[in-house]
Amino acid sequence: MMFTKSMILFSFSALFGLVSSLVLADSKSALTAEQFEKLRGLIKPHPGEDKWAEIPWTSQLWDARRQAAAQGKPILLWEMDGNPLGCG
Amino acid sequence: MSAFSDPEIIRMAQKQYIAVVGDDWYQRRRDDEEGRFFRSVADQGPRKGLGGTTRQGIYCFTAAGKLLAYCNNIDPEKMRNAVKKGLTEWRLLPESERRPGEVAVDNSPGSDARYSRRPPTDGLILNVYARILDHDAKGEVCAGSCKIVGGDRASRDHMWLTRADWKSLVPDRPVSGATIPLPESIADRLVRYHLVDNTRGEPPLWQREDVRSRHLNLMIEHVSDSSVKMQLEGAVLLATDADVTRADRGFDVQLLGCLRFDRRRQAFDRVDIVAYGKHWGDGAFTKGARKGKSPLGIVFELARGDTPADQVPPQGAREIAEYLGRLNR
C-alpha cells in the first residue's frame, strides 16, 4: 500500500497527540478516590505521634491562671512564635 | 514537640501543673491584663523582649506571677530539669502562697481585640495537617524523612470559615450534577494561607501574585431531603516567580474533597479534603527543605470545636481582616 504525504502527516499528528495527552495526563493526573483515602491516612497524625497531646493544654493564659489559683498549682506555659498546638 | 513527648514531662504536666500554650506573636503585643501579666512573668527570665523580640520559651510560674523556672531548649533532659525545678521552687514557697483559692484572679480582665482571636460565631473550624511525603522502593507514596527534628511529623493548623462562608458553599436550590466554582473568599484563603509547608516552623504565606493558576470547583454529587453531597476538585499552581522554572519556592498541587451538608440540621457534618503535590523551597523559619521538588500532602477535616486545642487561631489569623477576606483588594 502506498502512503500519501497527507496520510503520513496525519499519522504523525495522531501519534503526537496521543503521546502528548498521555504525558499531560500523567503530569496533571487528578487524585483518585483510592489515593484520597491512602493520603488521608498518611498525612494525618499517626497513633502515638502526638504524645504531647496527652497533656490537657488550655490555650487561654487567663483561664490557666484562674485554674491554677483555684487548684493551688503552678502554671506550665509553652510559649512559641506560632501556637505550639498549631504549626510545627 | 519531641520534649513534650517525654513520659516524665507529660506526667508532671498532667498531674502537677496547669498546662497552657501561647503564641508569642500575640502575647508580647497585647495591651490588656493578660498581656501585662505574661510580660511581667517573662521579664523575670532572660528574655525581656527588648525591641519587641520574642519571649518564647517554657515558663513555670505561679498564679500570682512569680517565675519559678525557665527553659528555651527542646532537649528533653534540659526541659525535664526545668519542669522539675519549677516544682521544687513551688514547694519551697510558703504554704500561704500555694493554698487553693489564696490568689485572687480577676474574672473579667478585658481583652485587647487587636491581639485576641476567637473562632467566628456559628462558623466552622477545620483541622489542617501537613506532612512531607516521599516514595518507597516500589514507587508507593510514604511518609518522608527530614533532617530537622520534628520535620517529618504532621504539622497542625486550623482554617476558619465564617457562617457566611459555609452558607455560600450550598446553593439555594442544589441540583445533582451541577458544578460551581469554590466561592472566592474560601478559595483564596485555602490556597494562600493553607497550601503551605509548615512542617518545620512558621511558614511563609503566599501572596496574591504567587497564585499562578487556581481551578477549584464543587460538584454536587447527590441531593436528597436530608443532605447535599459535594465533591471538591481542582488544581493550583503557586510560585514565587512568574517563570515557574526560576521560582525559589512553589507548590504544584491537586485537590480532592468530600463535603456533606445536613439539610435538617442546616450544618456541615463532613468536610474532608486532601491536597497533594510537589513543593519546593523554604522560608525564613522553615529552613531545611529537601532539595528540589518533593511531595507534600495536606489534609483538611472538620474539627469538633469543643476542645481548647480547637480554639487555636489559624497562623494566618494574625492579619484577621485579610485572612477573612474583609480588606478591599
XYZ file of C-alpha atoms in Angstrom:
417
model
C 0.000 0.000 0.000
C 1.294 3.433 -0.869
C 1.167 6.057 1.883
C 0.426 9.560 0.742
C 2.166 12.505 2.317
C -1.071 13.586 3.961
C -1.613 10.090 5.404
C 1.893 10.129 6.869
C 1.432 13.599 8.301
C -1.954 12.651 9.729
C -0.468 9.550 11.343
C 2.344 11.517 12.924
C -0.103 14.119 14.168
C -2.341 11.486 15.687
C 0.613 9.733 17.309
C 1.985 13.011 18.643
C -1.410 13.922 20.050
C -1.728 10.552 21.761
C 1.742 10.775 23.320
C 1.131 14.371 24.403
C -2.135 13.535 26.068
C -0.544 10.625 27.907
C 2.294 12.881 29.130
C -0.131 15.606 30.135
C -2.434 13.128 31.802
C 0.468 11.695 33.777
C 1.814 15.069 34.915
C -1.572 16.550 35.777
C -3.489 13.469 36.817
C -6.337 14.138 39.214
C -6.361 12.452 42.599
C -8.367 9.247 42.660
C -10.650 8.062 45.428
C -8.111 5.355 46.337
C -5.291 7.889 46.562
C -7.553 10.133 48.628
C -8.009 7.553 51.378
C -4.391 6.485 51.391
C -3.109 10.051 51.524
C -5.510 10.965 54.325
C -4.153 8.125 56.415
C -0.546 9.016 55.650
C -0.806 12.731 56.294
C -2.926 12.872 59.454
C -1.131 12.406 62.797
C -0.308 8.755 63.333
C -1.228 6.978 66.581
C 1.361 7.799 69.206
C 2.859 10.601 67.174
C 1.366 13.368 69.265
C 2.157 12.311 72.822
C 2.263 15.985 73.777
C -1.491 15.990 73.179
C -1.889 13.773 76.260
C -1.258 16.921 78.303
C -4.542 18.809 78.873
C -3.355 22.070 77.343
C -5.528 25.130 77.555
C -4.958 27.897 75.034
C -6.053 30.798 77.266
C -3.481 32.091 79.742
C -6.049 33.860 81.911
C -8.103 30.665 82.229
C -4.946 28.827 83.226
C -4.253 31.484 85.829
C -7.750 31.098 87.279
C -7.470 27.318 87.400
C -4.033 27.456 88.991
C -5.255 29.837 91.674
C -8.326 27.703 92.383
C -6.464 24.406 92.491
C -3.276 25.547 94.190
C -0.969 24.512 91.322
C 1.784 26.226 89.373
C 1.402 27.050 85.672
C 3.434 25.477 82.868
C 3.388 27.772 79.849
C 4.692 26.677 76.469
C 5.178 29.921 74.610
C 6.242 29.907 70.981
C 6.167 32.095 67.915
C 3.334 30.319 66.197
C 0.984 28.486 68.513
C 2.566 25.268 69.797
C -0.723 23.487 69.174
C -0.631 24.933 65.670
C 2.166 24.816 63.189
C 5.147 22.552 63.553
C 7.394 18.854 70.151
C 9.767 15.975 70.938
C 10.473 17.157 74.518
C 6.775 17.125 75.357
C 6.695 13.504 74.272
C 8.905 12.665 77.264
C 6.827 10.478 79.639
C 8.106 12.165 82.792
C 7.409 15.644 81.468
C 3.949 14.528 80.385
C 3.271 13.094 83.838
C 4.389 16.260 85.638
C 2.397 18.447 83.275
C -0.723 16.317 83.659
C -0.692 15.958 87.434
C 1.187 18.850 88.952
C 0.746 21.833 86.660
C -1.938 23.735 84.848
C -0.612 23.495 81.286
C -1.201 26.307 78.809
C 0.155 27.234 75.386
C 0.670 30.686 73.991
C 1.531 32.254 70.657
C 4.132 34.846 71.478
C 3.241 36.954 68.444
C 0.030 37.906 70.253
C 1.173 37.679 73.835
C 4.092 40.085 73.561
C 1.911 42.692 71.841
C -1.431 42.597 73.575
C -2.153 45.627 75.723
C -4.520 44.170 78.290
C -4.258 42.497 81.686
C -3.294 39.158 80.189
C -0.531 40.666 78.098
C 0.805 42.687 81.001
C 0.656 39.667 83.284
C 2.541 37.496 80.798
C 5.238 40.113 80.232
C 5.651 40.644 83.972
C 6.403 36.917 84.279
C 8.653 36.799 81.218
C 10.626 39.826 82.371
C 11.790 37.825 85.386
C 13.583 35.494 82.979
C 16.343 36.030 80.437
C 14.090 37.033 77.539
C 12.857 40.507 78.206
C 11.572 41.160 74.737
C 13.835 44.094 74.120
C 12.877 45.896 70.941
C 9.804 43.726 70.588
C 11.734 40.497 70.214
C 10.375 37.118 71.071
C 9.791 35.916 74.582
C 9.274 32.320 73.557
C 10.222 29.520 75.908
C 8.920 27.224 78.616
C 7.827 29.091 81.736
C 6.893 27.671 85.139
C 5.249 30.272 87.358
C 2.604 30.883 89.975
C -0.876 32.301 89.506
C 0.397 35.365 91.337
C 3.040 35.827 88.632
C 6.249 34.628 90.270
C 8.593 32.899 87.841
C 9.810 29.530 89.138
C 11.828 28.206 86.192
C 12.518 28.951 82.538
C 13.916 26.989 79.632
C 14.200 27.599 75.915
C 15.650 24.290 74.845
C 13.834 21.437 73.161
C 16.280 18.900 74.534
C 14.103 16.623 76.689
C 16.637 16.385 79.506
C 17.030 20.154 79.784
C 13.301 20.672 79.665
C 12.708 17.913 82.218
C 15.149 19.597 84.587
C 13.429 22.946 84.161
C 9.966 21.493 84.769
C 11.293 19.687 87.859
C 12.957 22.849 89.074
C 9.629 24.641 88.733
C 8.053 22.114 91.076
C 10.954 22.319 93.516
C 10.707 26.105 93.667
C 6.919 25.852 94.026
C 7.254 23.568 97.063
C 9.713 25.981 98.677
C 7.128 28.760 98.645
C 5.213 29.464 101.849
C 2.038 27.428 102.045
C 0.071 30.652 102.099
C 1.192 31.288 98.502
C 0.307 27.759 97.347
C -3.020 27.168 99.064
C -6.026 26.736 96.689
C -8.053 29.920 96.484
C -5.364 32.056 98.079
C -4.629 34.083 94.936
C -7.437 36.250 93.637
C -7.710 36.405 89.852
C -9.963 38.896 88.099
C -12.797 37.123 86.284
C -13.144 39.786 83.609
C -9.717 41.017 82.657
C -10.760 42.723 79.436
C -9.176 41.875 76.130
C -7.170 43.746 73.513
C -9.249 42.951 70.420
C -6.258 43.654 68.162
C -4.429 40.671 69.592
C -7.010 38.210 70.763
C -8.751 35.792 68.473
C -11.831 33.625 68.867
C -13.374 31.382 66.218
C -16.177 33.108 64.265
C -19.608 32.734 65.846
C -21.563 29.950 64.105
C -18.522 29.359 61.926
C -16.678 26.188 61.041
C -13.274 25.130 62.264
C -11.246 22.788 60.096
C -8.181 20.925 61.307
C -5.368 21.285 58.779
C -2.499 18.797 58.800
C 0.549 18.846 56.545
C 3.244 16.218 56.134
C 6.226 15.805 53.884
C 5.904 12.669 51.791
C 8.109 10.507 49.645
C 8.025 7.360 47.523
C 9.210 3.955 48.649
C 11.192 1.444 46.635
C 8.005 0.297 44.926
C 7.096 3.831 43.990
C 4.262 3.996 46.521
C 3.678 7.203 48.450
C 5.003 7.038 52.007
C 5.878 9.421 54.829
C 9.006 11.475 54.194
C 12.085 11.895 56.347
C 13.633 15.162 57.474
C 16.958 16.201 58.974
C 15.181 18.854 61.051
C 13.844 17.448 64.331
C 10.088 17.080 64.071
C 10.046 17.957 60.384
C 8.756 14.520 59.477
C 5.687 14.823 61.718
C 2.247 16.057 60.806
C 2.022 19.784 61.375
C -1.176 21.386 62.594
C -3.160 24.490 61.832
C -6.807 25.477 61.656
C -8.849 27.019 58.903
C -11.765 29.193 59.898
C -14.938 29.570 57.859
C -17.459 32.178 58.888
C -21.181 31.484 58.802
C -21.428 33.424 55.544
C -18.554 31.344 54.141
C -20.034 27.927 54.762
C -23.521 29.023 53.747
C -22.069 30.122 50.407
C -20.973 26.535 49.741
C -24.541 25.283 49.422
C -26.667 26.638 46.564
C -30.212 27.693 47.435
C -31.531 25.086 45.021
C -28.835 22.439 44.682
C -29.021 20.270 41.577
C -27.260 16.918 41.249
C -24.511 17.063 38.671
C -24.153 20.826 38.773
C -20.681 22.291 39.156
C -19.967 25.617 40.822
C -16.682 27.369 41.460
C -15.474 27.275 45.046
C -16.513 30.694 46.440
C -13.736 33.233 46.012
C -13.090 34.107 49.667
C -12.813 30.438 50.631
C -10.655 29.537 47.637
C -8.313 32.453 48.282
C -7.975 31.611 51.966
C -7.481 27.893 51.425
C -4.813 28.471 48.797
C -2.801 31.382 50.181
C -2.930 30.543 53.862
C -3.186 26.775 53.965
C -1.424 25.239 50.979
C 1.819 25.891 52.828
C 4.718 23.867 54.166
C 4.597 24.462 57.918
C 6.227 21.183 58.827
C 9.440 22.798 60.103
C 8.139 26.052 61.550
C 6.178 29.186 60.765
C 5.678 29.143 57.013
C 5.831 32.000 54.523
C 2.327 32.582 53.229
C 1.521 33.032 49.559
C 0.971 36.478 48.135
C -1.803 37.011 45.610
C 0.711 37.320 42.789
C 2.153 33.898 43.672
C -1.102 32.211 42.623
C -0.194 31.351 39.031
C -3.295 29.267 38.413
C -6.238 28.149 40.509
C -9.083 25.914 39.470
C -11.267 24.810 42.367
C -14.798 23.574 41.831
C -17.585 21.980 43.792
C -19.538 19.281 42.008
C -22.893 18.452 43.547
C -22.936 14.678 43.639
C -26.251 13.936 45.290
C -29.203 15.863 46.634
C -31.844 14.435 48.948
C -34.270 15.819 51.515
C -31.709 15.091 54.212
C -28.384 16.046 52.657
C -26.370 17.585 49.873
C -23.159 15.747 48.979
C -20.468 17.601 47.125
C -17.060 16.831 45.708
C -14.323 19.426 45.668
C -11.749 19.010 42.956
C -9.130 21.110 41.365
C -5.546 22.116 40.860
C -3.439 25.045 41.963
C -0.025 26.254 40.896
C 1.815 28.545 43.288
C 5.235 30.009 42.552
C 7.217 32.996 43.726
C 8.200 33.834 40.147
C 6.054 34.131 37.041
C 8.650 31.946 35.370
C 7.970 28.878 37.444
C 11.285 27.321 36.467
C 13.040 30.217 38.212
C 10.823 30.314 41.313
C 12.723 29.580 44.505
C 9.532 28.428 46.179
C 6.430 26.841 44.770
C 3.715 24.216 45.067
C 2.063 22.360 42.181
C -0.893 20.696 43.829
C -4.051 18.680 43.146
C -7.044 18.700 45.467
C -9.906 16.320 46.063
C -12.517 16.582 48.774
C -15.849 15.328 50.079
C -18.328 17.635 51.749
C -21.762 16.814 53.108
C -24.383 19.297 54.250
C -27.111 18.072 56.605
C -30.225 19.899 55.428
C -32.237 19.063 58.543
C -29.584 20.355 60.958
C -28.562 23.054 58.483
C -24.934 22.253 59.174
C -21.984 20.561 57.525
C -21.274 17.151 59.010
C -18.411 16.268 56.727
C -15.528 18.223 55.243
C -12.614 16.074 54.114
C -10.119 17.499 51.651
C -6.744 16.210 50.504
C -4.156 18.324 48.733
C -1.153 16.578 47.249
C 1.623 17.713 45.001
C 5.221 18.746 44.551
C 6.554 21.522 46.764
C 9.905 23.244 46.693
C 11.722 25.945 48.616
C 11.593 27.131 52.193
C 11.091 30.277 54.227
C 12.933 32.214 56.901
C 11.609 29.916 59.649
C 11.290 26.714 57.667
C 14.871 26.081 56.640
C 15.946 22.575 55.822
C 13.547 21.784 52.992
C 14.537 18.831 50.841
C 16.349 19.747 47.679
C 14.337 20.073 44.519
C 10.638 19.318 44.253
C 9.266 16.787 46.687
C 5.808 15.557 47.665
C 3.844 17.427 50.293
C 0.384 16.414 51.471
C -2.220 18.469 53.313
C -5.470 17.304 54.861
C -8.456 19.415 55.886
C -11.123 17.932 58.143
C -13.971 19.178 60.284
C -12.878 19.792 63.884
C -15.240 19.031 66.761
C -14.646 22.547 68.018
C -15.108 21.811 71.708
C -11.527 21.344 72.910
C -9.042 24.056 73.916
C -6.803 22.980 71.048
C -9.685 23.614 68.634
C -9.743 27.273 69.689
C -6.215 27.978 68.467
C -6.481 30.552 65.682
C -5.091 29.914 62.234
C -1.498 31.003 61.702
C -2.825 33.408 59.087
C -5.288 34.986 61.504
C -2.652 37.432 62.710
C -3.930 39.646 59.903
C -7.509 38.676 60.578
C -9.214 41.122 58.226
C -7.175 39.959 55.266
C -7.462 36.321 56.312
C -11.251 36.520 56.282
C -11.232 38.475 53.036
C -12.557 41.660 54.574
C -9.983 44.009 53.100
C -10.680 45.722 49.781
C -8.497 44.274 47.061
